[in-house]
Structure formats: C-alpha cells, structure tokens
Coordinates of C-alpha atoms in Angstrom, one line a residue:
X9 CA 0.0 0.0 0.0
X10 CA 1.2 3.5 -0.7
X11 CA 2.0 5.8 2.2
X12 CA -0.4 8.7 3.0
X13 CA 0.8 12.1 1.7
X14 CA 2.6 14.3 4.1
X15 CA 0.2 16.7 5.9
X16 CA 0.2 20.3 4.7
X17 CA 2.2 22.7 6.9
X18 CA 0.2 24.5 9.5
X19 CA -0.4 28.2 8.7
X20 CA 0.8 30.9 11.0
X21 CA -1.6 32.6 13.3
X22 CA -3.6 35.5 11.9
X23 CA -3.4 34.1 8.3
X24 CA -6.9 32.7 8.1
X25 CA -8.3 29.2 8.8
X26 CA -6.3 26.1 7.8
X27 CA -7.5 24.8 4.5
X28 CA -9.0 21.3 4.4
X29 CA -6.6 18.6 3.3
X30 CA -7.1 17.7 -0.3
X31 CA -7.7 14.0 -1.1
X32 CA -5.0 12.4 -3.3
X33 CA -5.9 12.5 -6.9
X34 CA -4.5 9.5 -8.9
X35 CA -5.3 11.4 -12.2
X36 CA -2.5 13.9 -11.3
X37 CA 0.0 11.0 -11.7
X38 CA -0.9 10.5 -15.4
X39 CA 1.7 11.2 -18.0
X40 CA 1.0 12.6 -21.5
X41 CA 2.1 9.3 -23.1
X42 CA -0.4 7.4 -20.9
X43 CA -3.2 8.9 -23.0
X44 CA -1.8 7.3 -26.1
X45 CA -1.5 4.0 -24.3
X46 CA -5.0 4.1 -23.0
X47 CA -6.3 5.0 -26.4
X48 CA -4.6 2.0 -27.9
X49 CA -6.0 -0.3 -25.3
X50 CA -9.5 1.0 -26.0
X51 CA -9.0 0.3 -29.7
X52 CA -7.9 -3.3 -29.0
X53 CA -10.8 -3.8 -26.6
X54 CA -13.3 -2.7 -29.2
X55 CA -11.7 -4.9 -31.8
X56 CA -11.7 -8.0 -29.6
X57 CA -15.3 -7.4 -28.5
X58 CA -16.3 -7.1 -32.2
X59 CA -14.6 -10.4 -33.0
X60 CA -16.4 -12.1 -30.1
X61 CA -19.8 -10.7 -31.4
X62 CA -19.0 -11.8 -34.9
X63 CA -18.0 -15.3 -33.6
X64 CA -21.3 -15.7 -31.7
X65 CA -23.2 -14.4 -34.8
X66 CA -21.5 -16.9 -37.0
X67 CA -22.1 -19.7 -34.5
X68 CA -25.8 -19.0 -34.7
X69 CA -25.7 -18.9 -38.5
X70 CA -23.8 -22.1 -38.5
X71 CA -26.6 -24.0 -36.7
X72 CA -28.8 -22.9 -39.6
X73 CA -26.5 -24.5 -42.1
X74 CA -25.2 -21.2 -43.4
X75 CA -21.4 -21.1 -44.3
X76 CA -18.9 -18.8 -42.6
X77 CA -16.1 -16.6 -43.9
X78 CA -12.5 -17.5 -44.9
X79 CA -11.4 -17.8 -41.2
X80 CA -13.1 -19.6 -38.3
X81 CA -15.5 -17.4 -36.5
X82 CA -15.9 -14.9 -39.3
X83 CA -19.2 -14.2 -41.1
X84 CA -19.5 -13.8 -44.8
X85 CA -21.4 -11.6 -47.2
X86 CA -23.0 -8.4 -46.0
X87 CA -22.7 -9.4 -42.3
X88 CA -19.0 -10.0 -42.6
X89 CA -18.5 -6.7 -44.4
X90 CA -20.3 -4.9 -41.5
X91 CA -17.9 -6.4 -38.9
X92 CA -14.9 -5.7 -41.1
X93 CA -16.0 -2.1 -41.5
X94 CA -16.3 -1.7 -37.7
X95 CA -12.8 -2.9 -37.2
X96 CA -11.5 -0.8 -40.0
X97 CA -13.1 2.4 -38.7
X98 CA -11.8 1.6 -35.2
X99 CA -8.2 1.3 -36.3
X100 CA -8.6 4.5 -38.4
X101 CA -9.8 6.4 -35.3
X102 CA -6.9 4.9 -33.3
X103 CA -4.4 6.1 -35.9
X104 CA -5.8 9.6 -35.8
X105 CA -5.7 9.6 -32.0
X106 CA -2.2 8.3 -31.8
X107 CA -0.9 10.9 -34.3
X108 CA -2.8 13.8 -32.6
X109 CA -1.8 12.9 -29.0
X110 CA 1.8 12.4 -30.0
X111 CA 1.9 15.9 -31.4
X112 CA 0.3 17.3 -28.2
X113 CA 2.7 15.6 -25.8
X114 CA 5.4 18.2 -25.8
X115 CA 2.9 20.8 -24.7
X116 CA 1.9 18.9 -21.5
X117 CA 3.9 19.8 -18.4
X118 CA 4.2 17.0 -15.9
X119 CA 2.3 17.8 -12.7
X120 CA 4.9 15.9 -10.5
X121 CA 8.7 16.4 -10.6
X122 CA 10.9 13.6 -11.9
X123 CA 12.1 12.8 -8.4
X124 CA 8.7 12.1 -7.0
X125 CA 7.6 8.4 -6.9
X126 CA 4.1 7.9 -8.3
X127 CA 3.0 4.9 -6.2
X128 CA -0.6 4.5 -7.5
X129 CA 0.3 4.9 -11.2
X130 CA 3.2 2.4 -10.9
X131 CA 1.0 -0.2 -9.2
X132 CA -1.6 0.1 -12.0
X133 CA 1.1 -0.1 -14.7
X134 CA 2.7 -3.2 -13.0
X135 CA -0.7 -5.0 -12.8
X136 CA -1.5 -4.1 -16.5
X137 CA 1.9 -5.4 -17.7
X138 CA 1.4 -8.6 -15.8
X139 CA -1.9 -9.3 -17.4
X140 CA -1.0 -8.3 -21.0
X141 CA 2.6 -7.1 -21.0
X142 CA 3.5 -9.2 -24.0
X143 CA 0.9 -7.4 -26.1
X144 CA 2.0 -4.0 -24.8
X145 CA 5.5 -4.9 -25.9
X146 CA 4.5 -6.0 -29.4
X147 CA 2.4 -2.9 -29.9
X148 CA 5.1 -0.5 -28.6
X149 CA 2.5 0.8 -26.2
X150 CA 3.8 3.6 -24.0
X151 CA 2.4 1.8 -20.9
X152 CA 4.8 -1.1 -21.5
X153 CA 7.4 -1.5 -18.7
X154 CA 11.1 -1.6 -19.6
X155 CA 13.5 -3.6 -17.6
X156 CA 15.8 -1.6 -15.4
X157 CA 17.5 -1.0 -12.1
X158 CA 15.8 1.1 -9.4
X159 CA 16.5 2.4 -5.9
X160 CA 13.8 4.1 -3.8
X161 CA 11.4 3.9 -6.7
X162 CA 13.6 5.9 -9.1
X163 CA 16.0 4.7 -11.8
X164 CA 19.4 3.7 -10.4
X165 CA 22.0 6.5 -10.7
X166 CA 25.4 4.8 -10.4
X167 CA 27.3 8.1 -10.5
X168 CA 25.3 9.5 -7.6
X169 CA 25.7 6.2 -5.7
X170 CA 29.4 6.5 -6.1
X171 CA 29.5 10.1 -5.1
X172 CA 27.6 9.3 -1.9
X173 CA 29.8 6.4 -1.0
X174 CA 26.8 4.2 -0.7
X175 CA 28.2 1.4 -2.9
X176 CA 29.7 -1.7 -1.3
X177 CA 31.3 -4.8 -2.9
X178 CA 28.3 -6.8 -1.8
X179 CA 25.3 -6.3 -4.1
X180 CA 21.8 -7.6 -3.4
X181 CA 19.4 -7.8 -6.3
X182 CA 15.7 -8.0 -5.5
X183 CA 13.4 -9.4 -8.2
X184 CA 9.7 -8.9 -7.8
X185 CA 6.8 -11.2 -8.8
X186 CA 3.9 -11.2 -11.3
X187 CA 1.9 -8.0 -11.6
X188 CA 4.2 -6.3 -9.1
X189 CA 7.1 -3.8 -9.1
X190 CA 10.1 -2.8 -7.1
X191 CA 8.1 -0.5 -4.9
X192 CA 6.3 -3.4 -3.4
X193 CA 9.3 -4.7 -1.5
X194 CA 8.1 -2.1 1.0
X195 CA 5.2 -2.8 3.4
X196 CA 4.0 -0.9 6.4
X197 CA 7.2 1.2 6.5
X198 CA 9.5 -1.8 6.3
X199 CA 11.8 -2.1 3.2
X200 CA 13.2 -5.6 2.9
X201 CA 16.2 -4.5 0.8
X202 CA 17.1 -1.6 3.2
X203 CA 16.9 -3.9 6.2
X204 CA 19.2 -6.5 4.7
X205 CA 21.6 -3.7 3.6
X206 CA 21.8 -2.5 7.2
X207 CA 22.0 -6.0 8.8
X208 CA 24.4 -7.7 6.4
X209 CA 26.2 -4.9 4.6
X210 CA 24.7 -5.2 1.2
X211 CA 23.9 -2.5 -1.3
X212 CA 20.3 -3.2 -2.5
X213 CA 19.4 -2.8 -6.2
X214 CA 15.8 -3.4 -7.3
X215 CA 14.8 -4.8 -10.6
X216 CA 11.7 -3.6 -12.4
X217 CA 10.5 -5.6 -15.4
X218 CA 7.5 -6.5 -17.6
X219 CA 6.1 -9.6 -16.0
X220 CA 3.8 -10.3 -18.9
X221 CA 6.7 -11.4 -21.2
X222 CA 8.0 -15.0 -21.4
X223 CA 10.1 -16.0 -18.4
X224 CA 13.0 -16.9 -20.7
X225 CA 12.8 -13.5 -22.4
X226 CA 13.1 -11.7 -19.1
X227 CA 15.8 -14.2 -18.0
X228 CA 18.0 -13.4 -21.0
X229 CA 17.5 -9.7 -20.5
X230 CA 18.3 -9.9 -16.8
X231 CA 21.5 -11.8 -17.5
X232 CA 22.6 -9.0 -19.9
X233 CA 21.6 -6.3 -17.4
X234 CA 23.6 -8.0 -14.6
X235 CA 26.7 -7.9 -16.9
X236 CA 26.3 -4.2 -17.3
X237 CA 25.6 -3.6 -13.6
X238 CA 28.8 -5.4 -12.5
X239 CA 30.8 -3.6 -15.2
X240 CA 29.5 -0.1 -14.2
X241 CA 29.5 -0.7 -10.4
X242 CA 31.6 2.0 -8.6
X243 CA 33.6 -0.5 -6.6
X244 CA 34.8 -4.0 -7.5
X245 CA 31.9 -6.5 -6.8
X246 CA 33.0 -9.3 -4.5
X247 CA 29.6 -10.9 -3.9
X248 CA 26.3 -11.0 -5.6
X249 CA 23.1 -12.3 -4.0
X250 CA 19.6 -12.5 -5.5
X251 CA 16.3 -12.3 -3.5
X252 CA 13.4 -13.3 -5.7
X253 CA 9.7 -13.4 -5.1
X254 CA 7.3 -15.7 -6.9
X255 CA 7.8 -15.4 -10.7
X256 CA 11.0 -13.5 -10.0
X257 CA 12.6 -16.8 -8.9
X258 CA 11.9 -18.3 -12.3
X259 CA 13.4 -15.3 -14.0
X260 CA 16.5 -15.5 -11.9
X261 CA 16.9 -19.2 -12.6
X262 CA 16.5 -18.5 -16.3
X263 CA 19.1 -15.7 -16.1
X264 CA 21.6 -18.2 -14.6
X265 CA 20.9 -20.6 -17.4
X266 CA 21.5 -18.0 -20.1
X267 CA 24.7 -16.9 -18.4
X268 CA 26.0 -20.5 -18.7
X269 CA 25.3 -20.8 -22.4
X270 CA 28.3 -20.9 -24.8
X271 CA 26.7 -18.2 -27.0
X272 CA 26.7 -15.8 -24.0
X273 CA 30.5 -15.9 -23.7
X274 CA 32.4 -15.6 -20.4
X275 CA 29.9 -14.2 -17.8
X276 CA 31.3 -11.7 -15.3
X277 CA 28.3 -11.8 -12.9
X278 CA 27.7 -15.5 -12.7
X279 CA 30.9 -16.4 -10.9
X280 CA 30.1 -13.7 -8.3
X281 CA 26.7 -15.2 -7.4
X282 CA 26.8 -16.6 -3.9
X283 CA 23.2 -16.8 -2.7
X284 CA 19.8 -17.3 -4.4
X285 CA 16.7 -17.0 -2.2
X286 CA 13.3 -18.0 -3.5
X287 CA 10.2 -16.6 -1.8
X288 CA 7.1 -18.6 -2.8
X289 CA 8.5 -19.3 -6.3
X290 CA 6.3 -21.8 -8.4
X291 CA 9.2 -24.0 -9.5
X292 CA 6.8 -26.5 -10.8
X293 CA 3.9 -24.3 -11.7
X294 CA 0.8 -22.8 -10.1
X295 CA -2.7 -24.3 -10.1
X296 CA -4.3 -20.9 -10.8
X297 CA -2.9 -20.8 -14.4
X298 CA -3.9 -24.4 -14.9
X299 CA -7.4 -23.4 -13.8
X300 CA -7.3 -20.6 -16.4
X301 CA -6.3 -23.2 -19.0
X302 CA -9.3 -25.4 -18.2
X303 CA -11.5 -22.3 -18.6
X304 CA -10.1 -22.1 -22.2
X305 CA -11.0 -25.8 -22.7
X306 CA -14.6 -25.4 -21.3
X307 CA -15.3 -22.2 -23.4
X308 CA -14.1 -24.0 -26.5
X309 CA -16.3 -27.0 -26.0
X310 CA -19.4 -25.6 -27.6
X311 CA -19.9 -23.4 -30.7
X312 CA -21.8 -20.7 -28.8
X313 CA -19.1 -20.3 -26.0
X314 CA -16.1 -20.8 -28.3
X315 CA -15.9 -17.1 -29.3
X316 CA -15.6 -16.1 -25.7
X317 CA -12.4 -18.1 -25.4
X318 CA -10.7 -15.1 -27.1
X319 CA -11.2 -13.1 -23.8
X320 CA -9.7 -15.8 -21.7
X321 CA -6.7 -16.0 -24.1
X322 CA -5.8 -12.4 -23.6
X323 CA -3.7 -13.4 -20.5
X324 CA 0.0 -12.8 -21.1
X325 CA 2.8 -15.2 -22.0
X326 CA 4.3 -14.6 -18.5
X327 CA 1.1 -16.0 -16.9
X328 CA 0.9 -19.1 -19.1
X329 CA 4.5 -19.8 -18.4
X330 CA 3.4 -20.3 -14.8
X331 CA 1.4 -23.4 -15.7
X332 CA 4.4 -25.6 -15.4
X333 CA 7.2 -23.1 -14.5
X334 CA 8.8 -22.6 -17.9
X335 CA 12.4 -21.3 -17.9
X336 CA 13.7 -21.9 -21.5
X337 CA 12.7 -20.7 -24.9
X338 CA 12.3 -24.3 -26.0
X339 CA 9.6 -24.8 -23.4
X340 CA 7.2 -22.6 -25.4
X341 CA 8.6 -21.9 -28.9
X342 CA 6.6 -23.6 -31.7
X343 CA 3.8 -24.6 -29.3
X344 CA 0.3 -23.2 -28.8
X345 CA 0.5 -22.0 -25.2
X346 CA -3.3 -22.3 -24.9
X347 CA -3.5 -25.9 -26.0
X348 CA -3.8 -28.7 -23.5
X349 CA -0.6 -30.7 -23.2
X350 CA 1.4 -32.4 -20.5
X351 CA 4.4 -31.0 -18.8
X352 CA 7.2 -31.1 -21.4
X353 CA 9.7 -28.8 -19.8
X354 CA 13.5 -29.4 -20.2
X355 CA 14.7 -29.9 -16.6
X356 CA 17.0 -27.1 -15.5
X357 CA 19.1 -27.8 -12.4
X358 CA 19.9 -25.1 -9.8
X359 CA 23.1 -23.2 -10.5
X360 CA 26.2 -25.0 -9.3
X361 CA 28.3 -23.4 -6.6
X362 CA 25.4 -21.2 -5.4
X363 CA 23.7 -21.6 -2.0
X364 CA 20.0 -21.8 -2.9
X365 CA 17.2 -21.4 -0.4
X366 CA 13.4 -21.9 -0.8
X367 CA 10.8 -20.3 1.5
X368 CA 7.3 -21.7 1.3
X369 CA 4.1 -21.4 3.3
X370 CA 0.7 -23.0 3.7
X371 CA -2.3 -21.0 4.8
X372 CA -4.5 -24.0 5.6
X373 CA -5.7 -24.2 9.2
X374 CA -4.2 -27.7 9.5
X375 CA -1.4 -29.4 7.6
X376 CA -2.5 -32.1 5.2
X377 CA -1.2 -33.4 1.9
X378 CA -4.2 -32.0 0.1
X379 CA -3.7 -28.5 1.6
X380 CA 0.0 -28.5 0.9
X381 CA -0.4 -29.7 -2.7
X382 CA -3.4 -27.5 -3.7
X383 CA -3.6 -24.5 -1.3
X384 CA -0.1 -23.6 -0.3
X385 CA 0.2 -19.9 0.3
X386 CA -3.0 -19.3 -1.7
X387 CA -1.2 -19.1 -5.1
X388 CA 1.7 -21.6 -5.1
X389 CA 1.4 -25.1 -3.6
X390 CA 4.0 -26.1 -1.0
X391 CA 5.6 -28.8 -3.2
X392 CA 6.0 -26.3 -6.1
X393 CA 7.5 -23.6 -3.9
X394 CA 10.0 -26.2 -2.4
X395 CA 10.8 -27.6 -5.8
X396 CA 9.6 -31.1 -4.9
X397 CA 8.6 -32.8 -8.2

C-alpha cells in the first residue's frame, strides 16, 4: 500500500483558517504518453469485442447451415462486411488519436517532478503489464514497462551512488513477482532491501521488469543487465546475491541458465553469485494458471461459447509460463500456449556453486497433503515452492 501524503504545513496565526486537506488524486499522476497507451488499449478492446460478437453471430448462422467466412468465427457476405467495417473504422480512429496525441505531448507539463515516486500509477502499470505485457511490448504501447534497475522507486544513478559512498562490494538484487514492481518490496514502512543492507552490509538494487513477457525472455535480458551492472558498479563487486519473489525466482533461474550458455561468452556476474533465495516461487507451476487453462477448454467445448475463449486467451505469456514453471525458450517456442498438453519442460538444475534457499508457506488451518499440494500460500502449492517434483 502506498503511504499517505505528508500533511500540509500549519499556517501561521492570523493568516486565516487552515484549508481542508485535499484528497490524493491519482489522475494527477498520469503522463501525457499514458493517454496514447489508454487509447490503444481502448482500440484493442473494441476490436476484440467485435470479434467475439462476430463469432457468436456466425455460430448461430452455422446452426442454420449457413457457411462462414474465410477464417473460423468470421461471417461472410454483408454481415462479414459490417464487422470488417467496424474494425477498419476503429483502427482509423486509433491512428488519428495516436498521431494527434503524439503531437500534443510536448505541450503537456508533468504535474509531478521527476524525483517524485508515483505509487498508484506504478502499481496500476505493473498489474497491467502482468496481465497483457507481451501485447504491450508487441504494440510498442507507452504503458509497457522496460526492464531496469531502481532504488527508492527511481532509476538507479550509479554516479550519484558512487559520489555518496553508498556502494559496497556486496550487491543484493531484488526481483519482484507477477503484476508487481520494485516499490512493493516495502510494506508498512518496512523495506526488505534496506533492512538487509543494514543488517548484512549489502547494497540493494531493485529490478523492475515486464512480468507479462515470457520468463525466458526476461531471464536473458536480466543476465545481460547484470553484466552491465557489474561492469559499471563504482567499486569491485565481491559478492552477488539474489532475493526473488514468486515469478522473480523463475526469471532469476532463467538468467543463470542464459549466463552459462556458450553463446553468452564468459559471464562476469555468474561467478560472483553466492546466494539465491526464492520466496514462494512456483518452480513446478501454479494451479491458478492451470485453472485458467481449463476455462479455455470449457469455453471451447461448444460453438456458442467458443468465441468467448478469445477473452480468456488475452492473458499474457508470462502468466501461461506459470502453468508448469517454464524457464527456457524451448519450453514454449513452436507450441500453442493455450493448447492442452502435459508438462514437457526441459529440466534445469539449480546453478552450481550457489547456496539456494526456498521459502514456502501454507495458509490452511491444519497441515495435510491436500492442503499443501493444492492450497499452499494461496497461489503456489507447497511442493512447487519447495521444488519437490
């Protein structure tokens, strides 16, 4: 949760009554580029709903023996032309909005300084990227999150860190989970990274990334980013530790795998890795995504509900990777990620020479095999979090 804004300074005596405290307005955190991103999402939503409506329409026509269009779920003749026209007009409107808003952006002055952390906006952006971040990336949507290093909610400034003398040779990398961001390592005034820095002498660095992309894609990018971090660090790095939550643990394991590939060359960060801590990481998948997959199957079981499967299949590649805990490109490339298939992952061992720890929990009132396997901490079963296969 975001902290409450600081109270307004009390006015001096004789200067009138103290004004009422204004409620925080999340709209003040919007950026000019956000308007383009929202407009593009509205266009895509309209297009998808139109396709669903056309699919239902064609399913009804199909029961009457009338043929459909060139593609499954498409209508033909005048009906098909109407739906095509709606989609065409929608994209023409989007193109005009994108061009107009892009020209207006330079005239908008940001309401908040660049050094102010916009908690509510960042939380919404993180959740949006988790749900459909792969599509935001493909469309170059301004709302798409770019991977980068952060401290205290702001992009990492290595030069400022060096000038302040705050850089040590022990670096702690914190990797968040699905639909989250680097700000959510804080809770009720407690910052996990800052606490470990004080207790163990680490310098915390927080990763922010698009959790809607494939785990292997984020893993490869994280490996490259760690290379540049070690190279640009103000003092020689003697020890590197990673604290990862949920999906972040899979991304960290994937990064270790990419660093060991011959094509990656000699890695500078991988030999420095000493500790890898997993907090509720679904090493063997999460039932929630498997349930989402069965929703796909049920919706596709009848002609009338089949068009609605498009809505369920809007969930991101990052989410579908959680079905079995994919780590490699080969786990998903060339495969329909919405199709029912058994676990066909390539086993990836834990990185050699690294002390690995797994933290798991069960929220059930009493311990039992069923609660541990199905309930776990509410999202990840106990056996999956502990890596028991």
